[in-house]
PDB file of N, CA and C in Angstrom:
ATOM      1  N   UNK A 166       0.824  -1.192   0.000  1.00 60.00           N
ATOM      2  CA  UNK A 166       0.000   0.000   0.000  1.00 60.00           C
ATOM      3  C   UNK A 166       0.871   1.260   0.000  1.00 60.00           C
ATOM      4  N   UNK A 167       1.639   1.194   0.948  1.00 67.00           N
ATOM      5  CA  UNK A 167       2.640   2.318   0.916  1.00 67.00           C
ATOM      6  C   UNK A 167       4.142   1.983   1.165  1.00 67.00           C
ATOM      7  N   UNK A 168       5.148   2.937   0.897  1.00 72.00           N
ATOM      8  CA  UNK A 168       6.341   2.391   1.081  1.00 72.00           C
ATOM      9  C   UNK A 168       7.159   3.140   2.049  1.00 72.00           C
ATOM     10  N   UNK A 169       6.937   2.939   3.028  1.00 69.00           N
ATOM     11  CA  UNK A 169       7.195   3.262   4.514  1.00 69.00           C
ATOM     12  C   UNK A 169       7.308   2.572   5.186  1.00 69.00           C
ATOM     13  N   UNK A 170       7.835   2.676   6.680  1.00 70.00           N
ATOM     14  CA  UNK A 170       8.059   1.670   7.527  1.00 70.00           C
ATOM     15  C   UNK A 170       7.627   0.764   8.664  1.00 70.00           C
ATOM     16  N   UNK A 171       5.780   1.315   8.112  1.00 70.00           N
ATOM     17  CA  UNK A 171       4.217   1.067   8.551  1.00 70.00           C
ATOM     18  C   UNK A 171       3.771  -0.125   8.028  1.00 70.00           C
ATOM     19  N   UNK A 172       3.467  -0.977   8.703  1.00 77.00           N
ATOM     20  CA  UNK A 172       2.397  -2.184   8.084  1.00 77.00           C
ATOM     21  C   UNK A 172       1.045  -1.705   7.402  1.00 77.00           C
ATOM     22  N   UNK A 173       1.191  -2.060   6.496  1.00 79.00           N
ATOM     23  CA  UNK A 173      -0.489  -2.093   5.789  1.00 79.00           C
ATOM     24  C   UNK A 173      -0.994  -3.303   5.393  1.00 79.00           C
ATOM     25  N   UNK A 174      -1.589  -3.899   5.425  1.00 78.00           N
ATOM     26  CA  UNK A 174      -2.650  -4.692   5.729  1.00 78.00           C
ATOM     27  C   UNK A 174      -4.070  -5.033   5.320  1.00 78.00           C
ATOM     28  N   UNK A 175      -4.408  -6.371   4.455  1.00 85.00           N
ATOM     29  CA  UNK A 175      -6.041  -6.604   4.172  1.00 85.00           C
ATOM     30  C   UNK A 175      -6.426  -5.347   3.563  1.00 85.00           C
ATOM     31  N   UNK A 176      -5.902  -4.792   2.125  1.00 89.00           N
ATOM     32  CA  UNK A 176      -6.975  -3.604   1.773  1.00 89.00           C
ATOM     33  C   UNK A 176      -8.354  -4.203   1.100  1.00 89.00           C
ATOM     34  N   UNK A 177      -9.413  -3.443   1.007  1.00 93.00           N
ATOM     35  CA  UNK A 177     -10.224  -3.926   0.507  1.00 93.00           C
ATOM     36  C   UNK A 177     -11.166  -2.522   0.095  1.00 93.00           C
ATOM     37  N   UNK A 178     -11.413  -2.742  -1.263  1.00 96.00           N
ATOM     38  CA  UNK A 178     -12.561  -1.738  -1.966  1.00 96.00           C
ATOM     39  C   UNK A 178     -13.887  -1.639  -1.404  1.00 96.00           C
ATOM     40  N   UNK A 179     -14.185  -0.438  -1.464  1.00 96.00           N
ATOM     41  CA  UNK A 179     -15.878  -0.440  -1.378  1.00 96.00           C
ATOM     42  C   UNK A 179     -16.396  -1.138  -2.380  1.00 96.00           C
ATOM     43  N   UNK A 180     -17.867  -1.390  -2.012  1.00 97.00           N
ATOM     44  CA  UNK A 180     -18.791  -1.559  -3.040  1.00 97.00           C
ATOM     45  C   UNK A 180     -18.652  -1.131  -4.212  1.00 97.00           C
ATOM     46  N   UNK A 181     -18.708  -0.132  -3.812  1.00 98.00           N
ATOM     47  CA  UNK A 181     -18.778   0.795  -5.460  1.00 98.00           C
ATOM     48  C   UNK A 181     -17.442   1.038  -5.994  1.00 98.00           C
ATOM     49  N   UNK A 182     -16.548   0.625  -5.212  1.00 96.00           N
ATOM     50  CA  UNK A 182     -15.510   1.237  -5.958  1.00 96.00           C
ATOM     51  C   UNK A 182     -14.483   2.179  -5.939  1.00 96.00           C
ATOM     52  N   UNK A 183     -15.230   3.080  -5.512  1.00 97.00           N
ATOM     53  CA  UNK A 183     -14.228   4.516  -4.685  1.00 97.00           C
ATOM     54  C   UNK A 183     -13.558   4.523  -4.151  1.00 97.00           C
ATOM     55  N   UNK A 184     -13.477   4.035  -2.888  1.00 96.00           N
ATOM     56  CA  UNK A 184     -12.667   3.638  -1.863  1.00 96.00           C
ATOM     57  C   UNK A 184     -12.085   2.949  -1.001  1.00 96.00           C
ATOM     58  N   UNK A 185     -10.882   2.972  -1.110  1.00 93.00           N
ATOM     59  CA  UNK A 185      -9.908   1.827  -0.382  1.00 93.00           C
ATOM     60  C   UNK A 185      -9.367   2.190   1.034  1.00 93.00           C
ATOM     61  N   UNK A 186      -9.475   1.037   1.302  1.00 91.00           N
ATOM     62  CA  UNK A 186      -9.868   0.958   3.311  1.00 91.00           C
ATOM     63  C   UNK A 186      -8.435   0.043   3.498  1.00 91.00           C
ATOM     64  N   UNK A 187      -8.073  -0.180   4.828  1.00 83.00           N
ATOM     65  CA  UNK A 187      -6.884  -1.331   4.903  1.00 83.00           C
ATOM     66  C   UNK A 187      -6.274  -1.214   6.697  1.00 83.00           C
ATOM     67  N   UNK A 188      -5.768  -1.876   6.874  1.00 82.00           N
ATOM     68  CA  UNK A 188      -5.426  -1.629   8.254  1.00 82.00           C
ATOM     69  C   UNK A 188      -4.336  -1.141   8.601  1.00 82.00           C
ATOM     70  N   UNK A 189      -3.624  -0.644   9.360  1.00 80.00           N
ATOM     71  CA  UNK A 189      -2.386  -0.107   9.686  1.00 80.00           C
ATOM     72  C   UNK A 189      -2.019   0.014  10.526  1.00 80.00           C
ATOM     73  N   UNK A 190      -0.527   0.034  11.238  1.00 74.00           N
ATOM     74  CA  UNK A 190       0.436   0.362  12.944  1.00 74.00           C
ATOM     75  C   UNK A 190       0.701   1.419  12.406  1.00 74.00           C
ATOM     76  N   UNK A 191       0.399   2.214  12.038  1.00 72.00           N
ATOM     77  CA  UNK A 191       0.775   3.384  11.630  1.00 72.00           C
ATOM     78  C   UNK A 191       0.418   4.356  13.575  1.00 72.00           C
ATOM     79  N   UNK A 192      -0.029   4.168  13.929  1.00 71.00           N
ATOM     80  CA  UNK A 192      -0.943   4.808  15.024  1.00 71.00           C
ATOM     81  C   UNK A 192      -0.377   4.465  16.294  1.00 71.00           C
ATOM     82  N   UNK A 193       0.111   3.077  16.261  1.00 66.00           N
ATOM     83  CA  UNK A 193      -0.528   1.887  17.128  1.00 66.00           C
ATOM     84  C   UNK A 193       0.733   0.823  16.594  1.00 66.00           C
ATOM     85  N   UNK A 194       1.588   0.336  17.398  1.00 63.00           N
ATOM     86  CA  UNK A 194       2.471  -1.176  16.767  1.00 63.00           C
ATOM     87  C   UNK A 194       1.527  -2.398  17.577  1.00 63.00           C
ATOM     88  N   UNK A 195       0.446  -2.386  18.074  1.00 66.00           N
ATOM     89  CA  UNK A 195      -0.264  -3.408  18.409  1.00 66.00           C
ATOM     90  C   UNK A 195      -1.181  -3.861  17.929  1.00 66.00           C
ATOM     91  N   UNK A 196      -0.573  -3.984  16.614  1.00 58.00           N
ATOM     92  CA  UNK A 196      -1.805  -5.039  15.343  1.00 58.00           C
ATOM     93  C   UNK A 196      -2.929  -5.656  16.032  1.00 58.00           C
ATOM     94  N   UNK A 197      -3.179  -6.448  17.542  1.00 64.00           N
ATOM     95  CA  UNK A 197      -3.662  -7.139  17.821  1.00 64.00           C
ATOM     96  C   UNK A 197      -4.913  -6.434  18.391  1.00 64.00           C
ATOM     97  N   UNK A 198      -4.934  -5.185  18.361  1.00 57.00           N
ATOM     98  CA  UNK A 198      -5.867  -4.427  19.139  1.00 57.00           C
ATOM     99  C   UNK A 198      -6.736  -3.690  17.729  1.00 57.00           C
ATOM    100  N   UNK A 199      -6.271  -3.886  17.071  1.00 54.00           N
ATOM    101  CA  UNK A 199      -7.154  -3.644  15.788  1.00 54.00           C
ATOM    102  C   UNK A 199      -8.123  -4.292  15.280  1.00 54.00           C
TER     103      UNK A 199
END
């Protein structure tokens, strides 16, 4: 997703199309609480 030193994670499209969602430690290094 990006090329940084952040996990990204499971993206997935909307319905329609528009928009892409995904998870991230960007915030947070405790993946598990997500």
């Amino acid at each position: 997703m990006t090329d940084d030193a952040y996990a990204d994670l499971q993206p997935a499209w909307s319905p329609d199309g528009r928009t892409l969602a995904w998870v991230t430690d960007r915030f947070s290094t405790k993946l598990g609480n997500l």
